[in-house]
Amino acid sequence: MSKQMFVILNFKAYSAFEGARAVNAVKLAASIPARGYSIICCPPASVLSECVKSAGGNTLVFAQSADAVEPGKHTGKTTLEQLKSIGVKGLLVNHSENRISFNQIIFLLNRAGKLGLKTVLCARNLSEVRKFSSLRPWAVAFEPPQLIGGRVSVSSAKPSVIADGVKAVGGKCLFLAGAGVNSREDLTASKKLGASGVLIASAFSKAADKKKFLRTLLV
Ligand code: G3P
């Protein structure tokens, strides 16, 4: 049986996903009959709660980040406990555009583990992939920073790093790849190289017809 692939749709702070548009995108993802794929949407913090209510089927909602603090005296912070309380199932940690310290990474992984939240720990090179996988997150996501937001995908520009990443992780956690991913061919190639999934942001945000984009990608 072919293995389940995870497709993480990171909404970032794109205006295409402000307010109700993020909620609609989650509803759309949940309506796609994507056999063999699990879709994980990462909406902005401002609409997480509504997005969680709109998920379902094969679609989950993760946060784009959390702050490495316990509940308490921390103005402006988002705790893991807050995410858990609204039904978020996991989060991105240390995304290339939102890097945090190693101690903060450890804090978030430990606490998320206790709360039953899945963690996607982002790495920007192979040595980080190796180091981070030994921390046993749910998944390590490798995204070459120079390809993020472009039209050239990691699976076409740097296929060998996907295979090397899979090897570096050595089955300790899932291995995901991202940056420039925009087509079904990218998904197929990533899968063939051993990845358990991909992360996509700009291609989805820019797609004028988001339903068509997801259907072409996944159905
Ligand atoms: O988190 C996913 C992301 O960084 C990849 O971005 O725009 O290259 O698909 P993009």
Short mmCIF file of C-alpha atoms and ligand atoms in Angstrom, two decimals:
data_model
loop_
_atom_site.label_atom_id
_atom_site.label_comp_id
_atom_site.label_asym_id
_atom_site.label_seq_id
_atom_site.Cartn_x
_atom_site.Cartn_y
_atom_site.Cartn_z
CA MET A 1 0.00 0.00 0.00
CA SER A 2 1.37 3.42 -0.86
CA LYS A 3 2.16 5.63 2.12
CA GLN A 4 0.12 8.61 3.21
CA MET A 5 1.63 11.97 2.18
CA PHE A 6 1.19 15.18 4.16
CA VAL A 7 0.63 18.42 2.31
CA ILE A 8 1.14 21.45 4.54
CA LEU A 9 -0.46 24.63 3.22
CA ASN A 10 1.24 27.51 5.00
CA PHE A 11 -0.89 30.63 4.65
CA LYS A 12 1.91 32.84 6.10
CA ALA A 13 0.77 36.49 6.23
CA TYR A 14 -0.43 36.60 2.62
CA SER A 15 -3.34 38.96 2.11
CA ALA A 16 -5.04 36.19 0.13
CA PHE A 17 -5.71 34.56 3.52
CA GLU A 18 -6.93 37.46 5.63
CA GLY A 19 -10.07 36.94 7.72
CA ALA A 20 -12.84 34.95 6.04
CA ARG A 21 -10.56 34.11 3.13
CA ALA A 22 -8.45 31.89 5.38
CA VAL A 23 -11.56 30.15 6.66
CA ASN A 24 -12.78 29.60 3.10
CA ALA A 25 -9.42 28.16 2.11
CA VAL A 26 -9.60 25.65 4.98
CA LYS A 27 -13.17 24.72 3.98
CA LEU A 28 -11.98 24.25 0.42
CA ALA A 29 -9.08 22.02 1.51
CA ALA A 30 -11.49 19.94 3.60
CA SER A 31 -13.76 19.47 0.59
CA ILE A 32 -11.07 18.06 -1.72
CA PRO A 33 -11.27 14.27 -2.09
CA ALA A 34 -7.50 13.89 -1.79
CA ARG A 35 -7.03 10.14 -1.44
CA GLY A 36 -3.61 9.26 -0.08
CA TYR A 37 -3.01 12.80 1.20
CA SER A 38 -3.59 14.53 4.51
CA ILE A 39 -3.84 18.29 4.24
CA ILE A 40 -2.57 20.47 7.06
CA CYS A 41 -3.54 24.15 6.89
CA CYS A 42 -1.51 26.75 8.81
CA PRO A 43 -3.67 29.89 8.93
CA PRO A 44 -2.70 33.17 10.59
CA ALA A 45 -3.17 33.29 14.39
CA SER A 46 -6.02 35.82 14.11
CA VAL A 47 -8.39 33.26 12.52
CA LEU A 48 -7.11 29.97 13.94
CA SER A 49 -10.17 29.25 16.00
CA GLU A 50 -12.62 29.72 13.12
CA CYS A 51 -10.36 27.70 10.84
CA VAL A 52 -10.31 24.78 13.29
CA LYS A 53 -14.12 24.73 13.19
CA SER A 54 -14.05 24.64 9.39
CA ALA A 55 -11.59 21.77 9.10
CA GLY A 56 -12.60 18.14 8.87
CA GLY A 57 -12.30 15.17 6.59
CA ASN A 58 -8.64 14.73 5.79
CA THR A 59 -7.76 18.30 6.79
CA LEU A 60 -6.20 19.47 10.05
CA VAL A 61 -5.22 22.90 11.32
CA PHE A 62 -1.77 23.70 12.70
CA ALA A 63 -0.47 27.04 13.97
CA GLN A 64 2.35 28.84 12.19
CA SER A 65 4.18 29.27 15.49
CA ALA A 66 3.84 29.55 19.27
CA ASP A 67 5.86 31.38 21.88
CA ALA A 68 8.13 29.46 24.21
CA VAL A 69 6.42 30.59 27.41
CA GLU A 70 4.23 28.98 30.04
CA PRO A 71 0.75 30.37 30.62
CA GLY A 72 1.01 33.50 32.77
CA LYS A 73 2.41 36.99 32.76
CA HIS A 74 3.35 37.33 29.07
CA THR A 75 1.57 40.07 27.16
CA GLY A 76 1.20 39.44 23.45
CA LYS A 77 2.35 35.83 23.56
CA THR A 78 0.65 32.72 22.22
CA THR A 79 1.10 29.64 24.38
CA LEU A 80 0.84 26.02 23.34
CA GLU A 81 -1.96 25.68 25.88
CA GLN A 82 -3.98 28.34 24.06
CA LEU A 83 -3.54 26.46 20.79
CA LYS A 84 -4.55 23.18 22.37
CA SER A 85 -7.64 24.75 23.97
CA ILE A 86 -9.07 25.79 20.59
CA GLY A 87 -8.47 22.43 18.93
CA VAL A 88 -5.29 23.13 16.98
CA LYS A 89 -3.49 19.82 16.35
CA GLY A 90 0.08 20.97 15.93
CA LEU A 91 2.41 23.76 14.90
CA LEU A 92 5.38 24.82 12.83
CA VAL A 93 8.48 25.46 14.91
CA ASN A 94 11.46 27.58 13.85
CA HIS A 95 10.22 28.38 10.35
CA SER A 96 12.92 30.01 8.25
CA GLU A 97 10.99 33.28 8.37
CA ASN A 98 10.48 33.06 12.15
CA ARG A 99 13.61 31.53 13.64
CA ILE A 100 13.95 30.94 17.38
CA SER A 101 16.78 29.88 19.69
CA PHE A 102 17.74 26.27 20.34
CA ASN A 103 16.48 26.56 23.94
CA GLN A 104 13.12 27.82 22.70
CA ILE A 105 12.95 24.89 20.26
CA ILE A 106 13.56 22.43 23.11
CA PHE A 107 10.94 24.13 25.28
CA LEU A 108 8.31 23.97 22.53
CA LEU A 109 9.04 20.35 21.57
CA ASN A 110 8.92 19.11 25.16
CA ARG A 111 5.78 20.96 26.06
CA ALA A 112 3.98 20.22 22.78
CA GLY A 113 4.78 16.54 23.29
CA LYS A 114 3.16 16.60 26.73
CA LEU A 115 0.09 18.35 25.32
CA GLY A 116 -0.22 15.95 22.40
CA LEU A 117 0.48 18.62 19.77
CA LYS A 118 2.42 17.60 16.67
CA THR A 119 5.55 19.61 15.85
CA VAL A 120 7.01 20.35 12.42
CA LEU A 121 10.53 21.53 13.14
CA CYS A 122 11.94 23.51 10.23
CA ALA A 123 15.55 23.20 9.15
CA ARG A 124 17.47 25.19 6.56
CA ASN A 125 20.35 22.86 5.85
CA LEU A 126 21.26 19.20 6.14
CA SER A 127 23.22 19.56 9.34
CA GLU A 128 20.14 21.06 10.99
CA VAL A 129 18.04 18.23 9.57
CA ARG A 130 20.38 15.75 11.27
CA LYS A 131 20.54 17.66 14.56
CA PHE A 132 16.80 18.41 14.71
CA SER A 133 15.65 14.87 13.90
CA SER A 134 17.46 13.62 17.01
CA LEU A 135 15.13 15.88 19.05
CA ARG A 136 12.27 13.67 17.85
CA PRO A 137 9.73 16.20 16.63
CA TRP A 138 6.76 14.76 14.75
CA ALA A 139 8.44 15.89 11.52
CA VAL A 140 11.49 17.76 10.31
CA ALA A 141 10.80 20.08 7.37
CA PHE A 142 13.72 21.01 5.16
CA GLU A 143 13.32 24.20 3.13
CA PRO A 144 16.33 25.71 1.34
CA PRO A 145 15.79 29.42 2.17
CA GLN A 146 16.93 30.67 -1.25
CA LEU A 147 14.12 28.71 -2.96
CA ILE A 148 11.30 29.82 -0.64
CA GLY A 149 8.72 31.92 -2.47
CA GLY A 150 10.13 31.14 -5.91
CA ARG A 151 8.83 29.11 -8.84
CA VAL A 152 11.73 26.64 -8.83
CA SER A 153 10.94 23.79 -6.50
CA VAL A 154 13.28 22.01 -4.14
CA SER A 155 12.37 18.70 -5.79
CA SER A 156 13.48 19.91 -9.22
CA ALA A 157 16.42 22.16 -8.23
CA LYS A 158 17.84 20.04 -5.44
CA PRO A 159 16.42 16.51 -5.59
CA SER A 160 19.54 15.08 -3.97
CA VAL A 161 18.98 17.08 -0.78
CA ILE A 162 15.60 15.42 -0.33
CA ALA A 163 17.16 11.99 -0.58
CA ASP A 164 20.00 13.12 1.73
CA GLY A 165 17.48 14.58 4.18
CA VAL A 166 15.51 11.34 4.31
CA LYS A 167 18.76 9.53 5.03
CA ALA A 168 19.81 12.07 7.69
CA VAL A 169 16.50 11.66 9.52
CA GLY A 170 16.92 7.91 9.40
CA GLY A 171 13.31 7.17 10.35
CA LYS A 172 13.52 9.04 13.68
CA CYS A 173 10.62 11.23 12.57
CA LEU A 174 8.86 12.17 9.34
CA PHE A 175 10.81 14.10 6.73
CA LEU A 176 9.04 16.84 4.77
CA ALA A 177 10.42 19.13 2.07
CA GLY A 178 9.37 22.59 0.95
CA ALA A 179 10.23 25.69 -1.07
CA GLY A 180 8.86 26.47 -4.51
CA VAL A 181 6.62 23.38 -4.55
CA ASN A 182 3.84 24.10 -7.02
CA SER A 183 2.80 21.01 -8.96
CA ARG A 184 1.71 17.42 -8.82
CA GLU A 185 5.08 16.48 -10.35
CA ASP A 186 6.83 18.08 -7.37
CA LEU A 187 4.72 15.98 -5.01
CA THR A 188 5.37 12.79 -6.92
CA ALA A 189 9.10 13.48 -7.12
CA SER A 190 9.30 14.26 -3.37
CA LYS A 191 7.46 11.05 -2.59
CA LYS A 192 9.74 9.02 -4.84
CA LEU A 193 12.77 10.50 -3.11
CA GLY A 194 11.37 9.27 0.22
CA ALA A 195 9.76 12.38 1.69
CA SER A 196 6.56 11.97 3.71
CA GLY A 197 5.17 15.27 2.53
CA VAL A 198 5.67 18.81 1.32
CA LEU A 199 5.06 22.39 2.41
CA ILE A 200 3.46 24.85 0.01
CA ALA A 201 2.80 28.56 0.47
CA SER A 202 3.17 31.01 -2.41
CA ALA A 203 1.82 28.76 -5.17
CA PHE A 204 -1.43 28.30 -3.22
CA SER A 205 -1.62 31.93 -2.16
CA LYS A 206 -1.14 33.18 -5.73
CA ALA A 207 -3.48 30.69 -7.40
CA ALA A 208 -6.44 32.65 -8.75
CA ASP A 209 -8.56 29.51 -8.70
CA LYS A 210 -7.63 27.77 -5.46
CA LYS A 211 -10.02 24.89 -5.97
CA LYS A 212 -8.50 24.11 -9.35
CA PHE A 213 -5.01 24.37 -7.87
CA LEU A 214 -5.76 21.85 -5.10
CA ARG A 215 -7.61 19.49 -7.41
CA THR A 216 -4.78 19.51 -9.96
CA LEU A 217 -2.32 18.90 -7.15
CA LEU A 218 -4.15 16.20 -5.25
CA VAL A 219 -6.99 14.56 -7.11
O1 G3P B 1 6.39 26.88 4.90
C1 G3P B 1 6.36 26.70 3.53
C2 G3P B 1 7.16 27.66 2.79
O2 G3P B 1 8.19 28.29 3.44
C3 G3P B 1 7.42 27.38 1.36
O3 G3P B 1 7.08 28.55 0.75
O4 G3P B 1 6.27 29.93 -1.05
O5 G3P B 1 8.19 28.43 -1.43
O6 G3P B 1 5.92 27.47 -1.18
P1 G3P B 1 6.85 28.59 -0.83
#
